[in-house]
Coordinates of C-alpha atoms in Angstrom, one line a residue:
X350 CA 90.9 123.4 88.0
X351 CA 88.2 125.8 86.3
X352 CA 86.7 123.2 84.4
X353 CA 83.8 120.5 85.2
X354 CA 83.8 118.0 82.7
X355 CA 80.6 115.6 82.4
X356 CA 79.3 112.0 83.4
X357 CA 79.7 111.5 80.1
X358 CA 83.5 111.9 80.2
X359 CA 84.3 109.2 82.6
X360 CA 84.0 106.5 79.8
X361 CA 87.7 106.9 79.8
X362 CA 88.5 105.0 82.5
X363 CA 91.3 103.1 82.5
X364 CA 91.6 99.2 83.9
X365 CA 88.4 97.9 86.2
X366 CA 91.9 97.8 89.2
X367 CA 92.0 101.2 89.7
X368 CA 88.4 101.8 88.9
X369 CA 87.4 99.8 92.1
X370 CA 90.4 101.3 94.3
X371 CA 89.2 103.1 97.3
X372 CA 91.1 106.5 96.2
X373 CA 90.7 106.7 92.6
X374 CA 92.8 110.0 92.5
X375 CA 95.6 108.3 94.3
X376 CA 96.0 104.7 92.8
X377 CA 95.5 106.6 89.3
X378 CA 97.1 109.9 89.3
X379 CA 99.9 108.8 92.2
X380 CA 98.2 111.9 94.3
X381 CA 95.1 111.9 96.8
X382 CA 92.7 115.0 95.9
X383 CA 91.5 115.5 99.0
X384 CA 93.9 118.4 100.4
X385 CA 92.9 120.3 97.3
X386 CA 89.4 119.9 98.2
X387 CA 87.3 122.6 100.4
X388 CA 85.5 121.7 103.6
X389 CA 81.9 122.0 101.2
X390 CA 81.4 121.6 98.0
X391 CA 78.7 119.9 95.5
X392 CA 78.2 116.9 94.0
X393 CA 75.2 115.7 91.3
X394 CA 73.6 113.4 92.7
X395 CA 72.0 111.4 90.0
X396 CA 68.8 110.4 92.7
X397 CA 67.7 113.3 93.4
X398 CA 68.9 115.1 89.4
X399 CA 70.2 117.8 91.5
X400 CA 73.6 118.9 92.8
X401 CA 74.0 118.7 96.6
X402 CA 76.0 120.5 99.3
X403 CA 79.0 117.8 101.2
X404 CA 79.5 119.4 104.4
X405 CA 83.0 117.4 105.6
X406 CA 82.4 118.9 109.1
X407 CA 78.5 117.6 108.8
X408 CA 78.9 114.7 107.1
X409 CA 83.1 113.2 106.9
X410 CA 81.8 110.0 105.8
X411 CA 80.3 110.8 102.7
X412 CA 82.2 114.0 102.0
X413 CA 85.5 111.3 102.1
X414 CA 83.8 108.5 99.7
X415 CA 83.1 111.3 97.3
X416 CA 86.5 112.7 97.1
X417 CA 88.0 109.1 97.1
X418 CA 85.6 108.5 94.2
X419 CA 85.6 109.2 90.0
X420 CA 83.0 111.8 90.2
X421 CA 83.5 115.4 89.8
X422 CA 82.8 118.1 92.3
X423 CA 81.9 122.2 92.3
X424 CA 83.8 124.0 94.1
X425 CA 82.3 127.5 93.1
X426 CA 79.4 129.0 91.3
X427 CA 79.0 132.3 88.7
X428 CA 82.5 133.0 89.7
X429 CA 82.0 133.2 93.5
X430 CA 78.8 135.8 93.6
X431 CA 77.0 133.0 94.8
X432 CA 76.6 130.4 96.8
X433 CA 75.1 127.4 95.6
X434 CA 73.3 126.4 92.8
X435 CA 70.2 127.4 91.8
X436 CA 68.4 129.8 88.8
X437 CA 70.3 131.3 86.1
X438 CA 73.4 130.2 88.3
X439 CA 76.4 127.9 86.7
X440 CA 79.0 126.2 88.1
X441 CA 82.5 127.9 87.5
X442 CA 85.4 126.0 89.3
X443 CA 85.2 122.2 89.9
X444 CA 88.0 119.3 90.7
X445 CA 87.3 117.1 87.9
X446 CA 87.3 113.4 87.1
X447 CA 90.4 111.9 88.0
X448 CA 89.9 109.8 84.8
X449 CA 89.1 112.7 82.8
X450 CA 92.6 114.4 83.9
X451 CA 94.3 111.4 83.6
X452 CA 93.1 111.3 80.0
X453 CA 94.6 114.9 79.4
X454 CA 98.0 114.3 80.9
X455 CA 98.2 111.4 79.1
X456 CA 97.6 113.5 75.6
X457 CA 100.3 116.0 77.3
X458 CA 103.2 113.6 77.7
X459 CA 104.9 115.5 80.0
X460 CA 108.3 114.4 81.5
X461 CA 110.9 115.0 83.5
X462 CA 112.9 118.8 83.4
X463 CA 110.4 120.2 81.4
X464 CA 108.9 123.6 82.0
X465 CA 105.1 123.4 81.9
X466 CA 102.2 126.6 81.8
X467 CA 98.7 125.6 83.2
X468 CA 95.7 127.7 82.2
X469 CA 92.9 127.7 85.0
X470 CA 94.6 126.5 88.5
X471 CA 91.4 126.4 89.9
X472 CA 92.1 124.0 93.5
X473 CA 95.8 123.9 92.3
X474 CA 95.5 120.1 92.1
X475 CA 96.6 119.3 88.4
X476 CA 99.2 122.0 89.1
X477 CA 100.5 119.8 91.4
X478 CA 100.1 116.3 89.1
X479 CA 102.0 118.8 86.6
X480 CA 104.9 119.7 89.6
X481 CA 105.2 115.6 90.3
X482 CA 105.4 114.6 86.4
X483 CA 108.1 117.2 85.4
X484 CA 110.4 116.7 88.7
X485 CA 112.8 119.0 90.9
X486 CA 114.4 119.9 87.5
X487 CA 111.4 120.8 85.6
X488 CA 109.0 123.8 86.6
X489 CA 105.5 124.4 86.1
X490 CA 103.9 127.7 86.3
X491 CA 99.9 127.9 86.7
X492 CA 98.1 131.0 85.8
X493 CA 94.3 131.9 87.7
X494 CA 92.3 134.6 87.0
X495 CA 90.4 134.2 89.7
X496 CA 92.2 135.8 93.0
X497 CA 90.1 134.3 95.4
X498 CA 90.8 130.7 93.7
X499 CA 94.8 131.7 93.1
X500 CA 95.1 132.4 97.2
X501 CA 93.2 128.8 97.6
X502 CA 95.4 127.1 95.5
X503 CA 98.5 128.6 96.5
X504 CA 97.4 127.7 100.3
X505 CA 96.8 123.9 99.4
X506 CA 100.0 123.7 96.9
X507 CA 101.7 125.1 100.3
X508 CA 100.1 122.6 102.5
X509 CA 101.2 119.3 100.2
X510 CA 105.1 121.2 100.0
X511 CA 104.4 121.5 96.2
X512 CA 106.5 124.3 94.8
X513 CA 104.3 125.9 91.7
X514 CA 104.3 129.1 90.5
X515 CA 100.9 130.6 90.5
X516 CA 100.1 133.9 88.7
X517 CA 97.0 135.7 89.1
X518 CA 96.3 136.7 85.5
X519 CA 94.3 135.8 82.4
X520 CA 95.6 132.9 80.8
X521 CA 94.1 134.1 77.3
X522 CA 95.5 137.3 76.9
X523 CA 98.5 138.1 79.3
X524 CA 101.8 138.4 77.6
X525 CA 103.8 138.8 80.7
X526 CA 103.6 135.1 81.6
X527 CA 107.0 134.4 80.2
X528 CA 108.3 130.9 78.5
X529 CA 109.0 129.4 76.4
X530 CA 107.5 126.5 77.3
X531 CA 107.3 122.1 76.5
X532 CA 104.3 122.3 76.9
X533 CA 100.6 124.1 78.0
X534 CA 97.8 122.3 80.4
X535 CA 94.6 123.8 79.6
X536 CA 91.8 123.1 82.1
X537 CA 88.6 125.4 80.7
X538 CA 86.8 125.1 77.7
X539 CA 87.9 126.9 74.6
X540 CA 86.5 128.2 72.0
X541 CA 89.5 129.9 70.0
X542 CA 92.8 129.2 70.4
X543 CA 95.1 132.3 72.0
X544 CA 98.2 133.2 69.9
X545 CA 100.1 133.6 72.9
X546 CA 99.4 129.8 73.9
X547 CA 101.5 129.4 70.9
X548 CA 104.0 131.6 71.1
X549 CA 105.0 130.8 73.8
X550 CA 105.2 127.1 73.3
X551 CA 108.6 125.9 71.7
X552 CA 108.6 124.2 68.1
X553 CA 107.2 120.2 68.8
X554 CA 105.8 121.2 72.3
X555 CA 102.4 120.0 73.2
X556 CA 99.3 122.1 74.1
X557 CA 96.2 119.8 75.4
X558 CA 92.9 121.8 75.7
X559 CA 89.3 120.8 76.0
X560 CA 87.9 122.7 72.4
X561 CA 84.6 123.3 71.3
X562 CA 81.6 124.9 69.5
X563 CA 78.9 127.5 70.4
X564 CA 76.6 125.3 68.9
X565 CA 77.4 122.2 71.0
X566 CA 78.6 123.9 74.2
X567 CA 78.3 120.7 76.4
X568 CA 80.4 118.7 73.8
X569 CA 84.0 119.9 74.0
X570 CA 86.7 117.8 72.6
X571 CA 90.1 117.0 73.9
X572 CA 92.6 118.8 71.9
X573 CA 96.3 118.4 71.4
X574 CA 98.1 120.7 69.3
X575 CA 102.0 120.2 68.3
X576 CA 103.6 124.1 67.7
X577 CA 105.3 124.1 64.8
X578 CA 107.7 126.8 63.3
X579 CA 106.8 130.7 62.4
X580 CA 103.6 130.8 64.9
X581 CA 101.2 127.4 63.8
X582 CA 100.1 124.5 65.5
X583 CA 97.9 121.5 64.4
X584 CA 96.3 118.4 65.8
X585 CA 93.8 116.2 65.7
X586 CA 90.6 116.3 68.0
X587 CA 90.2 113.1 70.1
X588 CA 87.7 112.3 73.3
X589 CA 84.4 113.8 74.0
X590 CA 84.6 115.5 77.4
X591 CA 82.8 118.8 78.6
X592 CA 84.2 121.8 80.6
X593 CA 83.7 124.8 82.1
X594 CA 84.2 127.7 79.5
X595 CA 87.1 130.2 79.9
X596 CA 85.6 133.1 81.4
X597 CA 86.3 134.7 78.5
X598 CA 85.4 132.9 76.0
X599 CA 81.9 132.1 77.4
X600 CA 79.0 131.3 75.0
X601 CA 77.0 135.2 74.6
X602 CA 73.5 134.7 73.6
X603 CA 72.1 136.8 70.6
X604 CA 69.1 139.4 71.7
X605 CA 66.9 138.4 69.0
X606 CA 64.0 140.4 68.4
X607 CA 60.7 138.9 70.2
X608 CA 58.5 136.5 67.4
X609 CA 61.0 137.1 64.6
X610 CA 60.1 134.1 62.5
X611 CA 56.4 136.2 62.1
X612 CA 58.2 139.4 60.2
X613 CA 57.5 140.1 57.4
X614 CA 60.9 139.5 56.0
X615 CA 61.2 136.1 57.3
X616 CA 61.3 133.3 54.9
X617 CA 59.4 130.2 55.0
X618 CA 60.0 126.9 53.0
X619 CA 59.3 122.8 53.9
X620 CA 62.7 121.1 53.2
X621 CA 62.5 117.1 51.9
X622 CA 65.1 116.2 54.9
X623 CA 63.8 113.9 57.5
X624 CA 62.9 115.2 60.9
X625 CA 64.7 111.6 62.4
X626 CA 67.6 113.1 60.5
X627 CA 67.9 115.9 62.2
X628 CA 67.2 114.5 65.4
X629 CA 70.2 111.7 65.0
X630 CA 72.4 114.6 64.3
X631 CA 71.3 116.8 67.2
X632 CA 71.2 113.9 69.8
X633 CA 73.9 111.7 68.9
X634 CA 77.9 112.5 68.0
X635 CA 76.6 114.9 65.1
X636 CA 76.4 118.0 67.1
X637 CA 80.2 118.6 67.8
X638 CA 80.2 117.9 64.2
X639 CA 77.9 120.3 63.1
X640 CA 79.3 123.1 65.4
X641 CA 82.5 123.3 63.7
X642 CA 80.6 123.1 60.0
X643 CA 78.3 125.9 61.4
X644 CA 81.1 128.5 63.0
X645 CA 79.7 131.0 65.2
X646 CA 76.0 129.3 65.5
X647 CA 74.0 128.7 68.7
X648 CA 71.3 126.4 69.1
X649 CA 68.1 125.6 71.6
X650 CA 65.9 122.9 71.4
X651 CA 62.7 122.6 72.9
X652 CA 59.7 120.6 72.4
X653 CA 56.3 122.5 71.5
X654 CA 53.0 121.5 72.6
X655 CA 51.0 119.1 70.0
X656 CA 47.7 120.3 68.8
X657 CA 44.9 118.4 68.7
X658 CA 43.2 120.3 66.8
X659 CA 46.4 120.4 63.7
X660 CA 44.3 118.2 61.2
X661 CA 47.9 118.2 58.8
X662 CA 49.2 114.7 60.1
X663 CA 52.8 115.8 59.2
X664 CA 52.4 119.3 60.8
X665 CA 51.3 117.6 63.7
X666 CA 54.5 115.0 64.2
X667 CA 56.9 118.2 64.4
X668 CA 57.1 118.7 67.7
X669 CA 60.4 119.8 68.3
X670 CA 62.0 123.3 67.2
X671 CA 65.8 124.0 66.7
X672 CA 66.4 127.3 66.7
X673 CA 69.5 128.6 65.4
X674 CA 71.3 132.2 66.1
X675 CA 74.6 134.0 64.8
X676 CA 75.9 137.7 65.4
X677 CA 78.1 138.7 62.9
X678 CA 79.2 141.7 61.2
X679 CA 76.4 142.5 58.7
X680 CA 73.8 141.9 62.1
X681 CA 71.7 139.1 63.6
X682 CA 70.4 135.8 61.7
X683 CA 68.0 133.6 62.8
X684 CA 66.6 130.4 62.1
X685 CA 63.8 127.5 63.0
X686 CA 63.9 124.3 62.0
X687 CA 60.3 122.4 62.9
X688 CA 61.2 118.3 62.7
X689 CA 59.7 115.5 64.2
X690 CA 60.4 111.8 63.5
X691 CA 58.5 110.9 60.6
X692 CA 57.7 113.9 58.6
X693 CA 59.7 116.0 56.5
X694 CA 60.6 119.8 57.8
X695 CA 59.6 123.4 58.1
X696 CA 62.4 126.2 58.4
X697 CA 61.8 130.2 58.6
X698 CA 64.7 132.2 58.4
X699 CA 65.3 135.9 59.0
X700 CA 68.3 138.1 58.5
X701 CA 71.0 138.5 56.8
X702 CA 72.6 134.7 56.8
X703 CA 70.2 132.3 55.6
X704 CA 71.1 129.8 58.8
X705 CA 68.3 127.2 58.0
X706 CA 69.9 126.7 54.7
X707 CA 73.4 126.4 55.8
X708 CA 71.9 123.8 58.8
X709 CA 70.2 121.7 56.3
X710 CA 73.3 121.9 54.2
X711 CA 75.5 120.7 56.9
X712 CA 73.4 118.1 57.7
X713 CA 73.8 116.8 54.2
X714 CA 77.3 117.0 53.9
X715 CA 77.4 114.9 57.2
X716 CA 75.1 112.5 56.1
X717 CA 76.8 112.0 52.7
X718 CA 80.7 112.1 54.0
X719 CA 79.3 108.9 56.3
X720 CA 78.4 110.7 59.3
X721 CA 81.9 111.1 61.0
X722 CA 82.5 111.6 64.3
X723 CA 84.7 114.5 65.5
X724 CA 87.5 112.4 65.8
X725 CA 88.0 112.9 62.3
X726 CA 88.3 116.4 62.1
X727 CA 91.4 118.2 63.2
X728 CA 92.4 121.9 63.8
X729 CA 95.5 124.1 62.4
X730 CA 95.9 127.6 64.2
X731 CA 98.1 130.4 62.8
X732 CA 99.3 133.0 65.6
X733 CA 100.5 136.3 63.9
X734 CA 101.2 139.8 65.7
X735 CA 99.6 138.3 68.4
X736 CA 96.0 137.5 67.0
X737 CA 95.3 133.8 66.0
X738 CA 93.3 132.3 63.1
X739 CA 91.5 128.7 63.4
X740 CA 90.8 126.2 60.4
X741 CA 89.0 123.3 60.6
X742 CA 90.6 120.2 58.7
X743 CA 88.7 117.0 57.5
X744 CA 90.6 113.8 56.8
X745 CA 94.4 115.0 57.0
X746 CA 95.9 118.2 57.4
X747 CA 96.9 118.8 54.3
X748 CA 93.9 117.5 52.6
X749 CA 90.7 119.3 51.8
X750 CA 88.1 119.9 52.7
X751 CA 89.2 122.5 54.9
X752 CA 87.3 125.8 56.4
X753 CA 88.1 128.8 58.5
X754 CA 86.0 129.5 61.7

């Protein structure tokens, strides 16, 4: 499975029986992980805040516990150039939580005879949940763009007697993949929603996906879109849960240009809105939130260094800076927000989209609609001549307020 979801995704964890079972995999999916598993991979080890190398050959005994437990594992980093983790490096194929995937088959609902496409086969172990679930009469196909990963998984499918077809192809943009089909596994992280996920799904089929935002890239959302008629599908989001990102659909970082809040165009102004406001949004359920009422932003964070010598008390209490970047047609905005936890806050913002405005607006709107949680927000995606649109829904579907992304 290409995706890696977080700590924080294992609050979904089904009844304290199967969370103290030896084999977590096994009492809760009905398969044991461990033949889908390489001799080494990596596991964060929350100790040492650092992810470590299991040697099964080295070390069987703790290799075993680990695969036998809840926790996550890499199995391969910056798409196999390296090997291990380290600078600059991320983790880009993992077996995930077996409570995590357990919470997106459930959302799937797949049955018996039904004919199944998987995005991201990764070890080729939720290929082979998917190949249990839908039964001799049912098939599933799984599609990995990864060859080195498609020959792993097609070995270890092999080695269990699992019969799934696995492509080597890219998931996003391949029309040769066939269909239709009941219903679409996704196991990466998306960001927009291909049309041929949709056409190819058949009118009330299911297609479960961990979504997300640029701005929040470690907060995806579980997804699950019903097709509907003439190319559109709509559902609600649901659970937090955090994945790799589709290899294509990876997060690009904006070049901006080197102390661009000191031009001479930049714009500078003290806003009214409360630094804690800002950081409840940024640290709490907000993000996600703000993500899809910011389409197309990215954020860093980072504290500054407080000056001693600042004799403007409020100056002095904003010691964090949000930084805010888009790439769009017209060119590059920027943005700085300067908040702390008592004070009010400074923006500057340079370029053609005024992005410290829109933030503060968002914020607002947030605030004043109650501060939701993602949960109530939904997505509707049109698929036409092969090219998709996204628009964000609050409330109901049909309801307003509604935006495009």
């Amino acid at each position: 499975m290409s995706g890696s979801p977080a700590p924080t995704s294992g609050e979904v964890t089904g009844d304290d029986a199967v969370a103290r079972d030896a084999n977590v995999s096994l009492a809760l999916l009905g398969r044991d992980r461990s033949p889908f598993l390489p001799t080494t991979f990596w596991h964060w080890d929350a100790d040492a805040a650092a992810d470590v190398l299991v040697d099964r050959d080295r070390d069987p005994r703790t290799w075993n516990a680990i695969a036998a437990g809840d926790g996550f594992v890499v199995t391969q980093w910056n798409d196999g150039t390296t090997d291990g983790p380290g600078r600059e490096r991320v983790p880009t194929c993992s077996c995930s939580m077996p409570t995590t995937v357990h919470s997106m088959l459930d959302a799937l609902e797949v049955g018996s005879g039904m004919r199944v496409l998987e995005i991201g086969t990764g070890t080729g172990y939720t290929a082979a949940l998917l190949k249990d679930r839908v039964g001799p009469s049912g098939t599933v196909v799984s599609v990995e763009i990864d060859e080195y990963l498609a020959t792993r998984a097609r070995a270890n499918l092999a080695g269990v007697g699992v019969g799934v077809d696995v492509i080597t192809a890219d998931g996003l943009a391949d029309h040769s993949i066939g269909g239709p089909f009941d219903r679409v596994h996704v196991t990466c992280g998306i960001r927009v929603v291909p049309a041929t996920w949709i056409e190819r799904t058949v009118p009330g089929g299911r297609i479960v996906m961990p979504w997300g935002t640029h701005f929040a890239p470690s907060h995806d959302l579980l997804l699950t879109l019903t097709a509907g008629v003439d190319g559109t599908a709509s559902g609600r989001f649901e659970d937090g849960l955090s994945y790799m990102k589709a290899r294509g659909q990876r997060t690009a970082w904006p070049q901006a240009p080197e102390k661009w809040w000191e031009h001479q165009d930049a714009t500078h102004s003290t806003s009214a809105v409360p630094g804690a406001w800002v950081e409840g949004a940024l640290t709490g359920f907000g993000a996600p939130v703000l993500g899809l009422l910011l389409p197309n932003t990215v954020k860093t964070v980072e504290d500054r260094p407080y000056d001693d010598d600042d004799d403007d008390a409020a100056a002095a209490d904003r010691t964090t800076t949000l930084s805010l970047y888009r790439s769009g047609p017209t060119g590059l905005s920027c943005a700085r927000v300067l908040y702390g936890t008592t004070a009010d806050t400074t923006t500057t913002a340079w370029g053609p989209d005024d992005l410290a405005a829109e933030f503060l607006a968002a914020l607002r709107w947030w605030r004043r609609h109650g501060r939701p949680e993602a949960e109530g927000f939904g997505l509707a995606v049109l698929a036409n001549d092969g090219r998709s649109t996204q628009r964000v829904w609050f409330g109901e579907p049909n309801e307003t307020p509604s935006w495009s992304l």
